[in-house]
Short mmCIF file of C-alpha atoms and ligand atoms in Angstrom, two decimals:
data_model
loop_
_atom_site.label_atom_id
_atom_site.label_comp_id
_atom_site.label_asym_id
_atom_site.label_seq_id
_atom_site.Cartn_x
_atom_site.Cartn_y
_atom_site.Cartn_z
CA MET A 5 -22.05 -22.92 23.04
CA THR A 6 -21.19 -25.69 20.56
CA GLU A 7 -17.44 -26.01 20.08
CA ILE A 8 -16.30 -25.72 16.49
CA MET A 9 -14.00 -28.26 14.86
CA HIS A 10 -10.47 -27.56 13.71
CA ASN A 11 -8.21 -28.77 10.94
CA GLU A 12 -5.60 -27.02 8.81
CA THR A 13 -8.11 -25.67 6.28
CA VAL A 14 -10.56 -24.45 8.93
CA ASP A 15 -7.77 -22.78 10.88
CA THR A 16 -6.40 -21.10 7.75
CA LEU A 17 -9.85 -19.60 7.15
CA LEU A 18 -10.39 -18.66 10.80
CA ASN A 19 -7.03 -16.89 10.98
CA ARG A 20 -7.54 -14.97 7.74
CA ARG A 21 -7.25 -11.22 8.12
CA SER A 22 -6.38 -8.57 5.61
CA ILE A 23 -2.67 -7.85 5.23
CA ARG A 24 -1.78 -4.40 3.99
CA LYS A 25 2.02 -4.34 4.42
CA PHE A 26 4.21 -6.75 2.51
CA LYS A 27 7.90 -7.68 2.64
CA PRO A 28 9.58 -6.43 -0.55
CA GLU A 29 10.30 -9.99 -1.71
CA PRO A 30 9.26 -11.42 -5.06
CA ILE A 31 6.88 -14.35 -5.18
CA ASP A 32 8.20 -17.60 -6.72
CA ASP A 33 6.86 -18.72 -10.08
CA SER A 34 5.82 -22.02 -8.51
CA ILE A 35 3.63 -20.14 -6.01
CA ILE A 36 2.12 -18.04 -8.79
CA ALA A 37 1.38 -21.17 -10.82
CA THR A 38 -0.20 -22.78 -7.74
CA LEU A 39 -2.39 -19.79 -6.91
CA GLU A 40 -3.57 -19.33 -10.48
CA THR A 41 -4.35 -23.03 -10.91
CA VAL A 42 -6.28 -23.12 -7.62
CA ALA A 43 -8.35 -20.11 -8.76
CA GLN A 44 -9.19 -21.92 -11.99
CA HIS A 45 -10.57 -24.83 -9.97
CA ALA A 46 -13.28 -22.74 -8.31
CA ALA A 47 -16.87 -23.50 -9.29
CA SER A 48 -18.24 -21.71 -12.35
CA SER A 49 -21.88 -21.04 -13.19
CA GLN A 50 -22.92 -23.15 -16.23
CA PHE A 51 -19.20 -23.88 -16.70
CA LEU A 52 -18.97 -20.60 -18.61
CA ASN A 53 -15.70 -19.71 -16.87
CA ASP A 54 -16.67 -16.11 -17.42
CA TRP A 55 -13.86 -14.39 -15.58
CA SER A 56 -10.22 -13.56 -16.20
CA ALA A 57 -7.54 -12.09 -13.99
CA ILE A 58 -4.85 -9.63 -14.98
CA ARG A 59 -1.52 -10.00 -13.19
CA ILE A 60 -0.04 -6.53 -12.75
CA SER A 61 3.76 -6.68 -12.82
CA ASP A 62 4.49 -3.23 -14.30
CA PRO A 63 5.34 -0.86 -11.38
CA ALA A 64 3.83 2.08 -13.28
CA VAL A 65 0.48 0.28 -13.56
CA LYS A 66 0.67 -0.69 -9.86
CA ARG A 67 1.20 2.98 -9.02
CA LYS A 68 -1.76 3.94 -11.18
CA LEU A 69 -3.98 1.46 -9.33
CA ALA A 70 -2.70 2.79 -5.97
CA GLU A 71 -3.68 6.26 -7.19
CA PHE A 72 -7.20 5.12 -8.15
CA GLY A 73 -7.59 3.46 -4.75
CA HIS A 74 -5.95 6.23 -2.69
CA GLN A 75 -4.08 3.34 -1.01
CA PRO A 76 -0.26 3.53 -1.39
CA TYR A 77 0.22 -0.12 -0.31
CA ILE A 78 -1.29 -1.27 -3.60
CA ALA A 79 1.89 -0.06 -5.34
CA ASP A 80 4.03 -2.18 -2.97
CA ALA A 81 2.20 -5.48 -3.52
CA PRO A 82 4.70 -8.08 -4.76
CA LEU A 83 1.87 -9.88 -6.54
CA LEU A 84 -1.20 -8.02 -7.71
CA TYR A 85 -4.24 -9.17 -9.67
CA VAL A 86 -7.34 -7.51 -11.02
CA PHE A 87 -10.18 -10.00 -11.42
CA VAL A 88 -12.47 -9.22 -14.32
CA LEU A 89 -15.93 -10.38 -15.39
CA ASP A 90 -15.23 -11.72 -18.83
CA GLU A 91 -17.86 -12.45 -21.47
CA HIS A 92 -15.46 -11.19 -24.17
CA ARG A 93 -13.75 -14.56 -24.51
CA ASN A 94 -17.08 -16.37 -24.61
CA ALA A 95 -18.45 -13.91 -27.18
CA SER A 96 -15.42 -14.59 -29.42
CA ILE A 97 -15.89 -18.34 -29.03
CA ALA A 98 -19.64 -18.08 -29.75
CA ALA A 99 -19.03 -15.77 -32.74
CA ALA A 100 -16.66 -18.33 -34.22
CA LYS A 101 -19.55 -20.79 -33.96
CA GLY A 102 -21.77 -18.39 -35.94
CA VAL A 103 -23.59 -16.66 -33.04
CA ASP A 104 -24.51 -13.01 -33.68
CA THR A 105 -23.17 -11.36 -30.50
CA HIS A 106 -24.97 -8.08 -31.20
CA ALA A 107 -28.42 -9.64 -31.65
CA ASP A 108 -31.11 -9.51 -28.96
CA ALA A 109 -30.87 -13.30 -28.67
CA PHE A 110 -27.31 -12.93 -27.34
CA THR A 111 -27.77 -13.11 -23.57
CA LEU A 112 -24.20 -13.29 -22.27
CA THR A 113 -24.31 -9.51 -21.76
CA GLY A 114 -27.55 -9.49 -19.73
CA SER A 115 -27.96 -8.86 -16.02
CA TYR A 116 -28.16 -12.54 -15.03
CA ARG A 117 -24.82 -13.42 -16.62
CA PHE A 118 -23.31 -10.20 -15.26
CA SER A 119 -24.21 -11.18 -11.71
CA GLN A 120 -23.19 -14.82 -12.17
CA ALA A 121 -19.88 -13.84 -13.78
CA GLN A 122 -19.35 -11.59 -10.77
CA ASN A 123 -19.95 -14.59 -8.49
CA ASP A 124 -17.60 -16.80 -10.53
CA ALA A 125 -14.83 -14.20 -10.39
CA ALA A 126 -15.31 -13.71 -6.64
CA PHE A 127 -15.18 -17.47 -5.97
CA ALA A 128 -11.95 -17.72 -7.99
CA LEU A 129 -10.45 -14.76 -6.13
CA HIS A 130 -11.44 -16.27 -2.81
CA ALA A 131 -9.91 -19.64 -3.71
CA MET A 132 -6.68 -17.87 -4.61
CA GLU A 133 -6.78 -15.85 -1.39
CA THR A 134 -7.29 -18.95 0.77
CA ALA A 135 -4.50 -20.84 -1.02
CA ALA A 136 -2.20 -17.84 -0.51
CA TYR A 137 -2.87 -17.81 3.25
CA SER A 138 -2.33 -21.57 3.42
CA LEU A 139 1.13 -20.99 1.90
CA GLY A 140 2.04 -18.40 4.55
CA LEU A 141 1.27 -15.37 2.40
CA GLY A 142 -1.11 -12.52 3.19
CA CYS A 143 -3.62 -10.67 1.03
CA VAL A 144 -5.94 -7.75 0.81
CA ILE A 145 -8.94 -7.56 -1.49
CA LEU A 146 -9.20 -4.20 -3.25
CA GLY A 147 -12.52 -2.58 -4.06
CA SER A 148 -10.87 0.82 -3.89
CA ILE A 149 -9.46 0.50 -7.41
CA LEU A 150 -13.08 0.91 -8.60
CA ASN A 151 -13.02 4.56 -7.47
CA ASP A 152 -12.24 5.30 -11.10
CA VAL A 153 -13.82 2.48 -13.11
CA ASP A 154 -13.33 4.25 -16.44
CA GLY A 155 -9.66 4.90 -15.62
CA LEU A 156 -9.18 1.27 -14.63
CA ILE A 157 -10.86 0.00 -17.79
CA ASP A 158 -8.61 2.28 -19.80
CA VAL A 159 -5.33 1.35 -18.04
CA LEU A 160 -6.03 -2.39 -18.34
CA HIS A 161 -7.33 -2.07 -21.93
CA LEU A 162 -10.46 -3.97 -20.95
CA PRO A 163 -12.39 -4.79 -24.12
CA GLU A 164 -16.13 -5.00 -24.83
CA TYR A 165 -18.03 -7.44 -22.57
CA THR A 166 -15.54 -7.24 -19.69
CA TYR A 167 -15.85 -5.40 -16.38
CA PRO A 168 -13.41 -5.07 -13.47
CA LEU A 169 -14.54 -6.76 -10.25
CA LEU A 170 -11.84 -6.48 -7.58
CA GLY A 171 -8.12 -6.36 -7.02
CA LEU A 172 -6.16 -8.83 -4.91
CA ALA A 173 -2.77 -7.86 -3.46
CA ILE A 174 -0.62 -10.74 -2.24
CA GLY A 175 2.75 -10.92 -0.51
CA LYS A 176 4.72 -12.06 2.49
CA PRO A 177 3.13 -10.33 5.49
CA ASP A 178 5.14 -7.56 7.12
CA GLN A 179 2.58 -6.87 9.83
CA GLU A 180 0.52 -8.88 12.29
CA PRO A 181 -2.90 -7.29 12.55
CA ALA A 182 -5.32 -8.60 15.15
CA LEU A 183 -8.22 -10.70 13.92
CA LYS A 184 -11.24 -8.48 13.36
CA PRO A 185 -14.29 -9.58 15.35
CA ARG A 186 -17.31 -11.06 13.57
CA MET A 187 -20.92 -10.63 14.61
CA PRO A 188 -22.61 -13.41 16.59
CA ARG A 189 -23.76 -16.23 14.32
CA SER A 190 -27.37 -15.63 15.37
CA MET A 191 -27.32 -12.24 13.62
CA GLN A 192 -26.24 -13.73 10.30
CA PHE A 193 -27.52 -17.31 10.10
CA PHE A 194 -31.28 -17.90 10.15
CA GLU A 195 -33.39 -21.04 10.09
CA ASN A 196 -35.69 -21.73 7.09
CA ALA A 197 -36.76 -18.11 6.53
CA TYR A 198 -35.69 -14.56 7.25
CA PRO A 199 -36.84 -13.70 10.78
CA ALA A 200 -39.69 -11.21 11.12
CA ASP A 201 -38.46 -9.78 14.39
CA ASP A 202 -35.57 -7.37 13.64
CA ALA A 203 -35.28 -6.40 17.28
CA ALA A 204 -34.66 -10.03 18.29
CA VAL A 205 -32.00 -10.45 15.58
CA LEU A 206 -30.29 -7.24 16.68
CA GLU A 207 -30.39 -8.04 20.38
CA PRO A 208 -26.60 -8.82 20.56
CA LEU A 209 -25.71 -5.66 18.59
CA ALA A 210 -24.73 -3.47 21.54
CA ALA A 211 -22.21 -6.05 22.78
CA PHE A 212 -20.85 -6.49 19.23
CA ASP A 213 -20.53 -2.71 18.84
CA GLU A 214 -18.39 -2.65 21.96
CA GLU A 215 -16.26 -5.59 20.76
CA VAL A 216 -15.61 -3.91 17.39
CA HIS A 217 -14.80 -0.64 19.14
CA GLN A 218 -11.99 -2.44 21.02
CA TYR A 219 -10.32 -3.36 17.71
CA TYR A 220 -7.39 -1.26 16.48
CA ASP A 221 -6.90 -0.99 12.74
CA LEU A 222 -3.19 -0.91 11.87
CA ARG A 223 -4.02 1.72 9.23
CA ASN A 224 -4.88 4.08 12.10
CA THR A 225 -3.40 3.01 15.42
CA GLU A 226 -4.18 6.34 17.07
CA ARG A 227 -7.68 5.33 18.08
CA PRO A 228 -9.94 2.27 18.12
CA VAL A 229 -12.24 1.80 15.13
CA ASP A 230 -15.82 3.07 15.28
CA ALA A 231 -18.51 0.82 16.72
CA PHE A 232 -20.05 -1.46 14.09
CA SER A 233 -23.35 0.49 14.06
CA ASP A 234 -21.48 3.74 13.47
CA GLN A 235 -19.53 2.18 10.58
CA ILE A 236 -22.78 0.97 9.00
CA ALA A 237 -24.49 4.35 9.42
CA LYS A 238 -21.49 6.13 7.91
CA ASN A 239 -21.22 3.74 4.96
CA ALA A 240 -24.98 3.87 4.37
CA VAL A 241 -24.63 7.44 3.10
CA ALA A 242 -21.11 7.24 1.63
CA ASP A 243 -20.61 8.92 -1.74
CA MET A 244 -20.51 6.17 -4.36
CA THR A 245 -20.19 8.47 -7.37
CA GLY A 246 -17.60 6.95 -9.66
CA ARG A 247 -18.24 3.45 -8.35
CA THR A 248 -21.74 3.03 -9.80
CA VAL A 249 -21.96 0.14 -12.24
CA GLY A 250 -24.80 1.00 -14.68
CA GLU A 251 -23.21 3.50 -17.06
CA PRO A 252 -19.67 2.07 -17.32
CA ALA A 253 -21.12 -1.45 -17.70
CA ALA A 254 -23.31 -0.18 -20.57
CA ARG A 255 -20.21 1.37 -22.18
CA GLN A 256 -18.57 -2.08 -21.93
CA GLY A 257 -21.49 -3.55 -23.89
CA PHE A 258 -23.51 -5.01 -21.00
CA ARG A 259 -27.30 -4.60 -21.00
CA LEU A 260 -28.18 -4.78 -17.34
CA ASP A 261 -31.85 -3.93 -17.99
CA ARG A 262 -32.26 -7.30 -19.69
C1 FMN B 28 -15.25 -6.73 -1.76
C2 FMN B 28 -14.18 -6.24 -0.82
C3 FMN B 28 -13.51 -5.06 -1.08
C4 FMN B 28 -12.50 -4.60 -0.22
N1 FMN B 28 -11.80 -3.49 -0.55
C5 FMN B 28 -10.76 -3.09 0.24
C6 FMN B 28 -9.94 -2.01 -0.16
O1 FMN B 28 -10.13 -1.40 -1.19
N2 FMN B 28 -8.90 -1.67 0.64
C7 FMN B 28 -8.63 -2.33 1.80
O2 FMN B 28 -7.67 -1.97 2.47
N3 FMN B 28 -9.40 -3.37 2.21
C8 FMN B 28 -10.44 -3.78 1.44
N4 FMN B 28 -11.20 -4.87 1.79
C9 FMN B 28 -10.89 -5.59 3.04
C10 FMN B 28 -11.96 -5.33 4.10
O3 FMN B 28 -11.82 -4.02 4.61
C11 FMN B 28 -11.79 -6.38 5.20
O4 FMN B 28 -11.94 -7.66 4.67
C12 FMN B 28 -12.77 -6.19 6.35
O5 FMN B 28 -12.56 -4.97 7.00
C13 FMN B 28 -12.63 -7.31 7.37
O6 FMN B 28 -11.33 -7.34 7.88
P1 FMN B 28 -10.40 -8.64 7.76
O7 FMN B 28 -10.28 -8.98 6.29
O8 FMN B 28 -9.08 -8.23 8.35
O9 FMN B 28 -11.08 -9.72 8.52
C14 FMN B 28 -12.20 -5.35 0.95
C15 FMN B 28 -12.88 -6.54 1.21
C16 FMN B 28 -13.84 -7.00 0.32
C17 FMN B 28 -14.53 -8.32 0.59
#
């Protein structure tokens, strides 16, 4: 097997694992300024910069987000962000230039921009996450806050043409979880085209299932986690009511059918 190369950046990324318990210590302003500036330097589709992030410092709002996510550790995050797809700012800027933002010709609210704004926000979040790890901090990304999208939109006062993407909790780690295994590269990286032979791609799956089953999640140390295949099968039929995007996005002014 080809050996991989190492440097500080590569090792930061290879050692990244979600941290869900934080020391109750505040994060310095200089770190906050660094993380936010790094996030702003991520790539942005068409330079539209169509994302924003809301820093949640109010303990009551943190508790509300923990309630939405059914994850108490959200309330304990010393630094907490919600990244948001944001065409509201661009709509205001365009309107000031005379663009009619409610006309059919206005495309910032269509499905393409929605998906690209989602990418932009995720790249920014990931840049912030990597910078945080490089500074000795730990993070967990939070999709769970989307359990109640309408509640989240309400609590954060998200205006027309915005939509919440993900939360990011950051702090000094107060736990040392093991690195979670990843599937063999051959199952995830293909050459030139998607392979036709599913069975060949999935050949290493049984061994990977076993490897994942050896992993203990610190959220439940009583038993090893389910095999990867079992996790996929379970998630494949998970109830996503409340997390669906179509209707709340339409209420926020997006037209995802366009
Ligand atoms: C989009 C996204 C949403 C996630 N949402 C949550 C979440 O709500 N709560 C949580 O504890 N972890 C969440 N995670 C973390 C994943 O569970 C975690 O990254 C995955 O199990 C791999 O583990 P690792 O990060 O330790 O390598 C999320 C990760 C991503 C990328």
